[in-house]
CSV table of C-alpha atoms and ligand atoms in Angstrom, one decimal:
chain,number,residue,atom,x,y,z
A,1433,UNK,CA,-0.8,-9.0,-28.4
A,1434,UNK,CA,-4.5,-9.3,-27.6
A,1435,UNK,CA,-6.2,-10.8,-24.5
A,1436,UNK,CA,-9.7,-10.6,-23.0
A,1437,UNK,CA,-8.6,-9.2,-19.7
A,1438,UNK,CA,-5.3,-7.4,-18.9
A,1439,UNK,CA,-4.5,-7.6,-15.2
A,1440,UNK,CA,-2.0,-5.1,-13.7
A,1441,UNK,CA,-0.3,-6.5,-10.6
A,1442,UNK,CA,0.8,-10.0,-9.7
A,1443,UNK,CA,-0.1,-9.9,-6.0
A,1444,UNK,CA,-2.8,-12.1,-4.6
A,1445,UNK,CA,-5.7,-10.2,-6.2
A,1446,UNK,CA,-4.3,-10.2,-9.7
A,1447,UNK,CA,-3.3,-13.8,-9.6
A,1448,UNK,CA,-6.5,-15.0,-8.1
A,1449,UNK,CA,-8.5,-13.2,-10.7
A,1450,UNK,CA,-6.3,-14.6,-13.5
A,1451,UNK,CA,-6.8,-18.2,-12.3
A,1452,UNK,CA,-10.5,-17.9,-11.9
A,1453,UNK,CA,-10.8,-16.4,-15.4
A,1454,UNK,CA,-8.6,-19.2,-16.7
A,1455,UNK,CA,-10.9,-21.8,-15.2
A,1456,UNK,CA,-13.8,-20.2,-17.1
A,1457,UNK,CA,-12.0,-20.1,-20.4
A,1458,UNK,CA,-11.4,-16.4,-20.3
A,1459,UNK,CA,-8.0,-15.4,-21.5
A,1460,UNK,CA,-5.9,-13.0,-19.2
A,1461,UNK,CA,-2.4,-11.7,-18.9
A,1462,UNK,CA,-0.8,-10.6,-15.6
A,1463,UNK,CA,1.7,-7.7,-15.6
A,1464,UNK,CA,3.9,-7.6,-12.5
A,1465,UNK,CA,6.4,-4.8,-11.8
A,1466,UNK,CA,8.7,-6.9,-9.6
A,1467,UNK,CA,10.0,-10.5,-9.8
A,1468,UNK,CA,8.2,-13.5,-8.5
A,1469,UNK,CA,10.9,-13.8,-5.7
A,1470,UNK,CA,10.3,-10.3,-4.6
A,1471,UNK,CA,6.5,-10.7,-4.4
A,1472,UNK,CA,7.0,-13.8,-2.4
A,1473,UNK,CA,9.4,-12.1,0.0
A,1474,UNK,CA,6.7,-9.8,1.4
A,1475,UNK,CA,5.3,-11.1,4.7
A,1476,UNK,CA,1.8,-9.9,5.1
A,1477,UNK,CA,-1.6,-11.4,5.9
A,1478,UNK,CA,-2.2,-14.6,7.9
A,1479,UNK,CA,-5.9,-15.0,8.5
A,1480,UNK,CA,-8.2,-16.1,5.7
A,1481,UNK,CA,-12.0,-15.9,5.6
A,1482,UNK,CA,-14.0,-18.8,4.2
A,1483,UNK,CA,-14.7,-16.7,1.0
A,1484,UNK,CA,-11.1,-16.6,-0.1
A,1485,UNK,CA,-10.6,-20.3,0.7
A,1486,UNK,CA,-13.6,-21.1,-1.5
A,1487,UNK,CA,-12.2,-18.9,-4.3
A,1488,UNK,CA,-8.8,-20.7,-4.0
A,1489,UNK,CA,-10.6,-24.0,-4.5
A,1490,UNK,CA,-12.5,-22.6,-7.5
A,1491,UNK,CA,-9.2,-21.3,-8.9
A,1492,UNK,CA,-7.7,-24.9,-8.7
A,1493,UNK,CA,-5.0,-23.7,-6.3
A,1494,UNK,CA,-6.1,-25.0,-2.9
A,1495,UNK,CA,-4.5,-28.4,-2.5
A,1496,UNK,CA,-1.6,-27.2,-0.2
A,1497,UNK,CA,-3.8,-24.7,1.6
A,1498,UNK,CA,-6.3,-27.5,2.5
A,1499,UNK,CA,-3.5,-29.8,3.6
A,1500,UNK,CA,-1.3,-27.4,5.6
A,1501,UNK,CA,-3.6,-24.7,6.9
A,1502,UNK,CA,-5.1,-24.5,10.4
A,1503,UNK,CA,-8.7,-23.6,11.3
A,1504,UNK,CA,-9.3,-21.3,14.3
A,1505,UNK,CA,-12.7,-21.3,16.0
A,1506,UNK,CA,-12.1,-18.3,18.1
A,1507,UNK,CA,-9.7,-15.5,19.2
A,1508,UNK,CA,-8.5,-14.0,22.4
A,1509,UNK,CA,-8.8,-10.4,23.5
A,1510,UNK,CA,-6.5,-9.2,26.3
A,1511,UNK,CA,-6.6,-6.0,28.4
A,1512,UNK,CA,-5.7,-4.9,31.9
A,1513,UNK,CA,-3.5,-8.0,32.3
A,1514,UNK,CA,-6.4,-10.3,31.7
A,1515,UNK,CA,-7.9,-12.1,28.8
A,1516,UNK,CA,-11.1,-13.6,27.4
A,1517,UNK,CA,-11.9,-15.8,24.4
A,1518,UNK,CA,-14.5,-15.1,21.8
A,1519,UNK,CA,-15.6,-18.5,20.4
A,1520,UNK,CA,-16.6,-18.0,16.8
A,1521,UNK,CA,-18.4,-21.4,16.7
A,1522,UNK,CA,-20.8,-20.1,19.3
A,1523,UNK,CA,-21.9,-17.2,17.2
A,1524,UNK,CA,-21.3,-18.2,13.5
A,1525,UNK,CA,-21.2,-21.2,11.4
A,1526,UNK,CA,-17.6,-20.6,10.2
A,1527,UNK,CA,-14.1,-20.6,11.5
A,1528,UNK,CA,-11.2,-18.7,10.0
A,1529,UNK,CA,-8.2,-20.3,8.3
A,1530,UNK,CA,-4.6,-19.5,9.3
A,1531,UNK,CA,-2.4,-19.6,6.2
A,1532,UNK,CA,0.2,-17.0,5.1
A,1533,UNK,CA,-0.4,-14.7,2.2
A,1534,UNK,CA,3.1,-15.6,1.0
A,1535,UNK,CA,2.1,-19.3,0.7
A,1536,UNK,CA,-1.2,-18.4,-0.9
A,1537,UNK,CA,0.6,-16.3,-3.5
A,1538,UNK,CA,3.1,-19.0,-4.1
A,1539,UNK,CA,0.3,-21.5,-4.7
A,1540,UNK,CA,-1.3,-19.1,-7.2
A,1541,UNK,CA,2.0,-18.6,-9.1
A,1542,UNK,CA,2.4,-22.4,-9.2
A,1543,UNK,CA,-1.1,-22.9,-10.4
A,1544,UNK,CA,-0.6,-20.3,-13.1
A,1545,UNK,CA,2.6,-21.9,-14.3
A,1546,UNK,CA,0.9,-25.3,-14.4
A,1547,UNK,CA,-1.6,-24.0,-16.9
A,1548,UNK,CA,1.0,-21.9,-18.8
A,1549,UNK,CA,-0.8,-18.7,-17.9
A,1550,UNK,CA,0.7,-15.6,-19.3
A,1551,UNK,CA,2.6,-13.6,-16.6
A,1552,UNK,CA,5.1,-10.9,-17.4
A,1553,UNK,CA,7.6,-9.8,-14.6
A,1554,UNK,CA,9.8,-6.7,-14.4
A,1555,UNK,CA,7.1,-4.8,-16.2
A,1556,UNK,CA,7.9,-1.0,-16.3
A,1557,UNK,CA,6.1,2.2,-17.2
A,1558,UNK,CA,2.6,0.8,-17.5
A,1559,UNK,CA,0.2,3.2,-19.3
A,1560,UNK,CA,-3.5,2.5,-19.6
A,1561,UNK,CA,-5.0,3.8,-22.8
A,1562,UNK,CA,-8.7,4.5,-23.7
A,1563,UNK,CA,-10.2,3.0,-20.6
A,1564,UNK,CA,-13.4,4.9,-21.4
A,1565,UNK,CA,-13.7,3.4,-24.9
A,1566,UNK,CA,-14.7,-0.1,-26.0
A,1567,UNK,CA,-11.1,-0.9,-27.1
A,1568,UNK,CA,-8.8,-0.2,-24.1
A,1569,UNK,CA,-5.1,-1.1,-24.3
A,1570,UNK,CA,-1.9,-1.1,-22.3
A,1571,UNK,CA,1.6,0.0,-23.2
A,1572,UNK,CA,4.5,-1.0,-21.1
A,1573,UNK,CA,8.2,-1.9,-21.2
A,1574,UNK,CA,9.4,-5.5,-20.5
A,1575,UNK,CA,13.1,-6.3,-20.6
A,1576,UNK,CA,13.8,-3.0,-22.3
A,1577,UNK,CA,11.3,-3.7,-25.1
A,1578,UNK,CA,8.0,-1.8,-25.7
A,1579,UNK,CA,5.0,-4.1,-25.4
A,1580,UNK,CA,1.4,-3.2,-26.6
A,1581,UNK,CA,-1.6,-5.2,-25.3
A,1582,UNK,CA,-5.1,-4.8,-26.7
A,1583,UNK,CA,-7.9,-6.1,-24.5
A,1584,UNK,CA,-11.6,-5.9,-23.6
A,1585,UNK,CA,-11.2,-5.1,-19.9
A,1586,UNK,CA,-8.4,-4.0,-17.5
A,1587,UNK,CA,-8.2,-5.1,-13.9
A,1588,UNK,CA,-6.2,-2.7,-11.7
A,1589,UNK,CA,-4.8,-5.1,-9.1
A,1590,UNK,CA,-1.6,-3.1,-8.5
A,1591,UNK,CA,-1.9,-2.3,-4.9
A,1592,UNK,CA,-2.0,1.1,-3.1
A,1593,UNK,CA,1.0,2.5,-5.0
A,1594,UNK,CA,0.0,1.3,-8.5
A,1595,UNK,CA,-0.8,3.2,-11.6
A,1596,UNK,CA,-4.4,2.0,-12.1
A,1597,UNK,CA,-6.2,4.3,-9.6
A,1598,UNK,CA,-4.1,7.2,-10.7
A,1599,UNK,CA,-5.3,6.7,-14.2
A,1600,UNK,CA,-8.8,7.7,-13.1
A,1601,UNK,CA,-8.8,11.5,-13.5
A,1602,UNK,CA,-8.9,13.3,-10.1
A,1603,UNK,CA,-12.3,14.9,-10.9
A,1604,UNK,CA,-13.8,11.5,-11.6
A,1605,UNK,CA,-12.8,9.9,-8.2
A,1606,UNK,CA,-13.2,10.7,-4.6
A,1607,UNK,CA,-10.7,9.4,-2.0
A,1608,UNK,CA,-11.5,9.0,1.7
A,1609,UNK,CA,-8.5,8.6,4.0
A,1610,UNK,CA,-7.6,8.3,7.7
A,1611,UNK,CA,-4.0,7.9,8.8
A,1612,UNK,CA,-3.4,6.5,12.3
A,1613,UNK,CA,-0.7,8.0,14.4
A,1614,UNK,CA,1.2,4.7,14.8
A,1615,UNK,CA,2.5,1.7,12.9
A,1616,UNK,CA,3.0,-2.0,13.4
A,1617,UNK,CA,6.4,-3.5,14.0
A,1618,UNK,CA,6.2,-7.2,13.0
A,1619,UNK,CA,8.5,-10.1,13.4
A,1620,UNK,CA,8.5,-13.7,12.1
A,1621,UNK,CA,10.3,-16.2,14.2
A,1622,UNK,CA,10.8,-20.0,14.2
A,1623,UNK,CA,9.3,-20.5,17.6
A,1624,UNK,CA,6.2,-22.2,19.0
A,1625,UNK,CA,3.3,-19.8,19.0
A,1626,UNK,CA,2.5,-18.6,22.5
A,1627,UNK,CA,-1.1,-19.7,22.3
A,1628,UNK,CA,-3.2,-21.9,20.0
A,1629,UNK,CA,-5.4,-18.9,19.1
A,1630,UNK,CA,-4.5,-15.3,18.1
A,1631,UNK,CA,-4.2,-12.8,21.0
A,1632,UNK,CA,-5.2,-9.2,20.4
A,1633,UNK,CA,-3.8,-7.2,23.3
A,1634,UNK,CA,-4.7,-3.7,24.5
A,1635,UNK,CA,-2.1,-2.5,27.0
A,1636,UNK,CA,-0.9,0.7,28.6
A,1637,UNK,CA,2.3,0.3,26.6
A,1638,UNK,CA,0.4,0.0,23.3
A,1639,UNK,CA,-1.2,-2.8,21.2
A,1640,UNK,CA,0.4,-6.2,20.6
A,1641,UNK,CA,-0.7,-9.1,18.5
A,1642,UNK,CA,0.4,-12.7,18.8
A,1643,UNK,CA,-0.3,-14.6,15.6
A,1644,UNK,CA,1.3,-17.6,13.8
A,1645,UNK,CA,1.8,-19.4,10.5
A,1646,UNK,CA,2.2,-23.0,11.9
A,1647,UNK,CA,3.3,-24.9,15.0
A,1648,UNK,CA,6.9,-23.7,14.6
A,1649,UNK,CA,6.5,-20.3,13.1
A,1650,UNK,CA,5.2,-17.4,15.0
A,1651,UNK,CA,4.2,-13.9,13.8
A,1652,UNK,CA,4.1,-11.1,16.4
A,1653,UNK,CA,3.4,-7.4,16.1
A,1654,UNK,CA,3.9,-4.4,18.4
A,1655,UNK,CA,2.3,-1.0,18.0
A,1656,UNK,CA,5.2,1.5,17.4
A,1657,UNK,CA,5.7,5.1,16.4
A,1658,UNK,CA,5.0,6.0,12.8
A,1659,UNK,CA,8.6,7.2,12.4
A,1660,UNK,CA,10.2,4.3,14.2
A,1661,UNK,CA,12.8,2.1,12.4
A,1662,UNK,CA,13.6,-1.6,12.6
A,1663,UNK,CA,17.2,-0.7,13.5
A,1664,UNK,CA,15.9,0.7,16.8
A,1665,UNK,CA,14.6,-2.8,17.7
A,1666,UNK,CA,17.0,-5.7,18.5
A,1667,UNK,CA,15.3,-9.0,18.8
A,1668,UNK,CA,15.8,-8.9,22.6
A,1669,UNK,CA,14.1,-5.5,22.9
A,1670,UNK,CA,11.2,-6.8,20.8
A,1671,UNK,CA,10.6,-9.9,23.0
A,1672,UNK,CA,11.0,-7.8,26.2
A,1673,UNK,CA,8.4,-5.3,25.0
A,1674,UNK,CA,6.0,-8.0,23.8
A,1675,UNK,CA,6.1,-9.7,27.2
A,1676,UNK,CA,5.2,-6.4,28.9
A,1677,UNK,CA,2.1,-6.0,26.7
A,1678,UNK,CA,0.5,-9.4,27.1
A,1679,UNK,CA,-1.0,-11.0,30.2
A,1680,UNK,CA,1.6,-12.6,32.5
A,1681,UNK,CA,0.1,-16.1,31.9
A,1682,UNK,CA,1.1,-15.8,28.2
A,1683,UNK,CA,4.3,-13.9,28.8
A,1684,UNK,CA,5.6,-16.6,31.2
A,1685,UNK,CA,5.4,-19.3,28.5
A,1686,UNK,CA,6.5,-17.1,25.5
A,1687,UNK,CA,9.2,-18.8,23.5
A,1688,UNK,CA,11.6,-16.3,22.0
A,1689,UNK,CA,14.2,-16.8,19.3
A,1690,UNK,CA,15.9,-15.0,16.5
A,1691,UNK,CA,13.7,-13.1,14.1
A,1692,UNK,CA,13.8,-14.2,10.4
A,1693,UNK,CA,11.9,-11.1,9.2
A,1694,UNK,CA,11.3,-7.7,10.8
A,1695,UNK,CA,9.4,-4.8,9.2
A,1696,UNK,CA,7.3,-1.8,10.1
A,1697,UNK,CA,4.0,-1.0,8.4
A,1698,UNK,CA,2.0,2.2,8.6
A,1699,UNK,CA,-1.7,2.0,9.5
A,1700,UNK,CA,-4.2,3.7,7.3
A,1701,UNK,CA,-7.8,3.5,6.2
A,1702,UNK,CA,-8.4,4.5,2.6
A,1703,UNK,CA,-11.3,4.1,0.0
A,1704,UNK,CA,-11.4,5.3,-3.6
A,1705,UNK,CA,-14.8,5.8,-5.1
A,1706,UNK,CA,-15.8,4.6,-7.7
A,1707,UNK,CA,-13.9,1.4,-8.2
A,1708,UNK,CA,-14.6,1.5,-11.9
A,1709,UNK,CA,-13.8,3.9,-14.7
A,1710,UNK,CA,-15.0,2.8,-18.1
A,1711,UNK,CA,-13.4,-0.6,-18.8
A,1712,UNK,CA,-10.9,-0.2,-15.9
A,1713,UNK,CA,-11.9,-2.0,-12.7
A,1714,UNK,CA,-9.9,-1.6,-9.4
A,1715,UNK,CA,-9.5,-4.6,-7.0
A,1716,UNK,CA,-7.9,-4.9,-3.6
A,1717,UNK,CA,-5.4,-2.5,-2.2
A,1718,UNK,CA,-5.5,-0.5,-5.4
A,1719,UNK,CA,-8.9,0.7,-4.3
A,1720,UNK,CA,-8.9,0.5,-0.5
A,1721,UNK,CA,-6.7,0.0,2.5
A,1722,UNK,CA,-7.6,-1.1,6.0
A,1723,UNK,CA,-5.5,-1.1,9.1
A,1724,UNK,CA,-4.5,-4.8,9.7
A,1725,UNK,CA,-6.2,-5.1,13.1
A,1726,UNK,CA,-9.3,-6.8,11.6
A,1727,UNK,CA,-7.2,-9.1,9.3
A,1728,UNK,CA,-9.3,-7.8,6.4
A,1729,UNK,CA,-7.0,-6.5,3.6
A,1730,UNK,CA,-6.4,-9.6,1.6
A,1731,UNK,CA,-9.9,-10.9,2.4
A,1732,UNK,CA,-11.5,-7.8,1.0
A,1733,UNK,CA,-9.2,-7.9,-2.1
A,1734,UNK,CA,-10.7,-11.4,-2.5
A,1735,UNK,CA,-14.3,-10.2,-2.3
A,1736,UNK,CA,-13.6,-7.6,-5.0
A,1737,UNK,CA,-12.1,-10.4,-7.1
A,1738,UNK,CA,-15.2,-12.5,-6.6
A,1739,UNK,CA,-17.5,-9.6,-7.7
A,1740,UNK,CA,-15.4,-8.8,-10.8
A,1741,UNK,CA,-14.9,-12.4,-11.8
A,1742,UNK,CA,-18.6,-13.1,-11.6
A,1743,UNK,CA,-19.4,-10.0,-13.6
A,1744,UNK,CA,-16.8,-10.8,-16.3
A,1745,UNK,CA,-18.1,-14.4,-16.5
A,1746,UNK,CA,-21.6,-13.1,-17.0
A,1747,UNK,CA,-20.4,-10.9,-19.8
A,1748,UNK,CA,-18.4,-13.5,-21.6
A,1749,UNK,CA,-21.0,-16.2,-21.2
A,1750,UNK,CA,-24.2,-14.3,-21.8
A,1751,UNK,CA,-23.1,-10.9,-23.2
A,1752,UNK,CA,-24.9,-9.4,-20.2
A,1753,UNK,CA,-23.1,-6.4,-18.7
A,1754,UNK,CA,-25.4,-5.7,-15.8
A,1755,UNK,CA,-23.0,-7.0,-13.1
A,1756,UNK,CA,-20.1,-5.1,-14.7
A,1757,UNK,CA,-22.1,-1.9,-14.6
A,1758,UNK,CA,-22.9,-2.3,-10.9
A,1759,UNK,CA,-19.4,-3.7,-9.9
A,1760,UNK,CA,-18.3,-0.6,-8.0
A,1761,UNK,CA,-21.5,-0.2,-6.1
A,1762,UNK,CA,-21.6,-3.8,-5.1
A,1763,UNK,CA,-18.0,-4.0,-4.0
A,1764,UNK,CA,-18.1,-0.7,-2.2
A,1765,UNK,CA,-21.1,-1.7,-0.1
A,1766,UNK,CA,-19.0,-4.5,1.4
A,1767,UNK,CA,-15.8,-2.5,1.5
A,1768,UNK,CA,-17.3,0.2,3.8
A,1769,UNK,CA,-18.6,-2.4,6.3
A,1770,UNK,CA,-15.1,-3.9,6.4
A,1771,UNK,CA,-13.6,-0.4,6.8
A,1772,UNK,CA,-15.9,0.2,9.7
A,1773,UNK,CA,-14.9,-3.1,11.4
A,1774,UNK,CA,-11.2,-2.5,10.9
A,1775,UNK,CA,-11.4,1.1,12.2
A,1776,UNK,CA,-13.4,-0.2,15.3
A,1777,UNK,CA,-10.9,-2.9,16.1
A,1778,UNK,CA,-8.1,-0.5,15.7
A,1779,UNK,CA,-9.7,2.2,17.9
A,1780,UNK,CA,-10.6,-0.3,20.6
A,1781,UNK,CA,-7.2,-1.9,20.9
A,1782,UNK,CA,-4.5,0.8,20.3
A,1783,UNK,CA,-3.1,3.6,22.5
A,1784,UNK,CA,-3.5,7.0,20.7
A,1785,UNK,CA,-1.1,9.8,21.5
A,1786,UNK,CA,-3.8,12.3,22.2
A,1787,UNK,CA,-6.1,10.0,24.2
A,1788,UNK,CA,-7.6,11.8,27.2
A,1789,UNK,CA,-8.5,10.1,30.4
A,1790,UNK,CA,-12.1,10.2,29.2
A,1791,UNK,CA,-11.1,8.4,26.0
A,1792,UNK,CA,-9.3,5.7,28.0
A,1793,UNK,CA,-12.3,5.1,30.1
A,1794,UNK,CA,-14.5,4.8,27.0
A,1795,UNK,CA,-12.0,2.3,25.5
A,1796,UNK,CA,-12.0,0.3,28.7
A,1797,UNK,CA,-15.8,0.3,28.8
A,1798,UNK,CA,-15.9,-0.9,25.2
A,1799,UNK,CA,-13.7,-3.9,26.2
A,1800,UNK,CA,-15.7,-4.6,29.3
A,1801,UNK,CA,-18.9,-4.6,27.2
A,1802,UNK,CA,-17.3,-6.9,24.7
A,1803,UNK,CA,-16.3,-9.2,27.5
A,1804,UNK,CA,-19.7,-9.4,29.0
A,1805,UNK,CA,-22.1,-9.1,26.1
A,1806,UNK,CA,-22.9,-12.0,23.8
A,1807,UNK,CA,-24.4,-9.7,21.2
A,1808,UNK,CA,-21.1,-7.6,21.1
A,1809,UNK,CA,-19.1,-10.9,20.8
A,1810,UNK,CA,-21.5,-12.1,18.1
A,1811,UNK,CA,-20.9,-8.8,16.2
A,1812,UNK,CA,-17.1,-9.2,16.3
A,1813,UNK,CA,-17.3,-12.9,15.4
A,1814,UNK,CA,-19.6,-12.2,12.4
A,1815,UNK,CA,-17.3,-9.6,11.0
A,1816,UNK,CA,-14.1,-11.4,11.8
A,1817,UNK,CA,-15.0,-14.6,10.1
A,1818,UNK,CA,-16.1,-12.6,7.1
A,1819,UNK,CA,-19.3,-11.0,5.9
A,1820,UNK,CA,-21.1,-12.9,3.1
A,1821,UNK,CA,-20.3,-11.9,-0.5
B,459,RFL,P1,-0.6,-6.2,-3.3
B,459,RFL,O1,-0.3,-7.4,-2.5
B,459,RFL,O2,0.0,-4.9,-2.9
B,459,RFL,O3,-0.1,-6.5,-4.8
B,459,RFL,C1,-0.1,-5.6,-5.8
B,459,RFL,C2,1.0,-6.0,-6.8
B,459,RFL,O4,1.0,-5.0,-7.9
B,459,RFL,C3,2.4,-4.8,-8.3
B,459,RFL,N1,2.4,-3.5,-8.9
B,459,RFL,C4,2.5,-3.3,-10.2
B,459,RFL,N2,2.6,-4.1,-11.2
B,459,RFL,C5,2.8,-3.6,-12.5
B,459,RFL,N3,2.8,-2.3,-12.7
B,459,RFL,C6,2.7,-1.4,-11.7
B,459,RFL,N4,2.7,-0.1,-12.0
B,459,RFL,C7,2.6,-1.9,-10.4
B,459,RFL,N5,2.4,-1.3,-9.2
B,459,RFL,C8,2.4,-2.2,-8.3
B,459,RFL,C9,3.1,-4.9,-6.9
B,459,RFL,O5,4.5,-5.2,-7.1
B,459,RFL,C10,2.4,-6.0,-6.3
B,459,RFL,O6,3.0,-7.3,-6.5
B,459,RFL,O7,-2.2,-5.9,-3.5
B,459,RFL,P2,-3.4,-6.9,-3.6
B,459,RFL,O8,-3.1,-8.0,-4.6
B,459,RFL,O9,-4.6,-6.1,-3.7
B,459,RFL,O10,-3.4,-7.7,-2.2
B,459,RFL,C11,-3.7,-6.9,-1.0
B,459,RFL,C12,-3.0,-7.6,0.2
B,459,RFL,O11,-1.7,-7.8,-0.1
B,459,RFL,C13,-3.2,-6.7,1.5
B,459,RFL,O12,-4.5,-6.2,1.6
B,459,RFL,C14,-2.9,-7.6,2.8
B,459,RFL,O13,-1.6,-8.0,2.8
B,459,RFL,C15,-3.3,-6.8,4.0
B,459,RFL,N6,-3.0,-7.5,5.3
B,459,RFL,C16,-3.8,-8.4,5.8
B,459,RFL,N7,-4.9,-8.8,5.1
B,459,RFL,C17,-5.7,-9.8,5.5
B,459,RFL,O14,-6.7,-10.1,4.9
B,459,RFL,N8,-5.4,-10.5,6.7
B,459,RFL,C18,-4.3,-10.2,7.4
B,459,RFL,O15,-4.1,-10.9,8.4
B,459,RFL,C19,-3.5,-9.1,7.0
B,459,RFL,N9,-2.4,-8.8,7.7
B,459,RFL,C20,-1.8,-7.1,6.0
B,459,RFL,C21,-1.6,-7.8,7.2
B,459,RFL,C22,-0.9,-6.2,5.5
B,459,RFL,C23,0.2,-5.9,6.3
B,459,RFL,N10,1.1,-4.9,5.8
B,459,RFL,C24,2.5,-5.1,5.5
B,459,RFL,C25,0.5,-3.7,5.2
B,459,RFL,C26,-0.4,-7.5,8.0
B,459,RFL,C27,0.4,-6.5,7.5
B,459,RFL,C28,1.6,-6.2,8.4
B,460,PHB,C1,-0.8,-12.0,10.8
B,460,PHB,O1,-0.7,-13.2,11.2
B,460,PHB,O2,0.0,-11.5,10.0
B,460,PHB,C2,-2.0,-11.2,11.2
B,460,PHB,C3,-3.0,-11.8,11.8
B,460,PHB,C4,-4.1,-11.1,12.2
B,460,PHB,C5,-4.2,-9.7,11.9
B,460,PHB,C6,-3.1,-9.1,11.2
B,460,PHB,C7,-2.0,-9.9,10.8
B,460,PHB,O3,-5.2,-9.0,12.4
């Protein structure tokens, strides 16, 4: 088999790239290790920047997103039992869009099927060959059969645990990593969201986040120990703890109900440099991870996709490889700014096990400053709604 671009990973980055390429007449195949159902069972991101919404429109996959999503013009920060709102519209020209990653991925799969795009599921043992040459290829096993794919370029969109990054020899890459000493316990429940905007809460008992998917579907998170397990948390315990971590005025009106999903995710910051090796290009979680506090993982995957798509388009349309050559540099410049913002939000809002009284006072001063300073709020708003591509 021969294609222009072979894409490893059928998560949001791989699918978005495939659909954008399709719209420009560039032939691609998506290789996904799991089934479509499995990919769509992962509950993850909920907040979209304008950039990814625009890309969904360009990819021809935005009809449902535009009909069913909600725009948010601000967010709430809570601490010391009180709260304040940061109105994005006061500081930026853009809101954010609340729409689940699961739904966005479903829309991309539907769009791909509608155009008969090539997608292989249950793909095992992916091996990338000759990425440094002008004729790279992929070997893999699909339904027990060996498959060989020749291509011009390979996009590594296979997430943090994929094979693409590992294909770059250790001496040719540098990895920067920070692991946080806590995780997030998340639940999804068919209840009315406690507030119309998201609430990010710093409390003595640890961080909490009140988010949502729609008027009858709430998403809540609690900071938990890294080694904690969902079996340690009944629904009743979750709701009890959440109420203790958010200001009383919200806790009093919180609607609780059975959880329909419960999971724990570790928090880490990670960057792999470079994001390119010969004709292999990394996108999204394959190249970098942020703690979810800034709602940036999916959005940053999308900005990578934008840079790679634009570079591939330039190559196929004009035989100009300037943007391909500078892909890693361009993408990393934005990635590091997003890493900084996500680290900052995480540091400001969580309880750290080794935090001294001094550290706690600094955290409290940071929140006071954010509450009082328009420039601090403008900085949060600018980063939260999304830095330009
Ligand atoms: P994904 O989604 O991990 O998809 C990679 C795909 O590659 C497949 N794969 C392979 N396929 C073939 N061969 C192999 N060898 C393969 N190895 C892996 C996998 O099966 C998978 O389908 O990466 P991608 O596409 O780069 O997308 C990244 C996003 O999923 C991620 O950054 C976000 O979910 C992060 N995130 C959030 N991002 C936001 O922008 N806003 C948010 O509000 C937000 N909230 C979150 C989050 C992540 C969370 N968790 C669980 C880590 C909230 C949470 C709790
Ligand atoms: C979510 O709704 O899942 C969500 C929202 C904001 C975040 C992280 C996750 O910062």
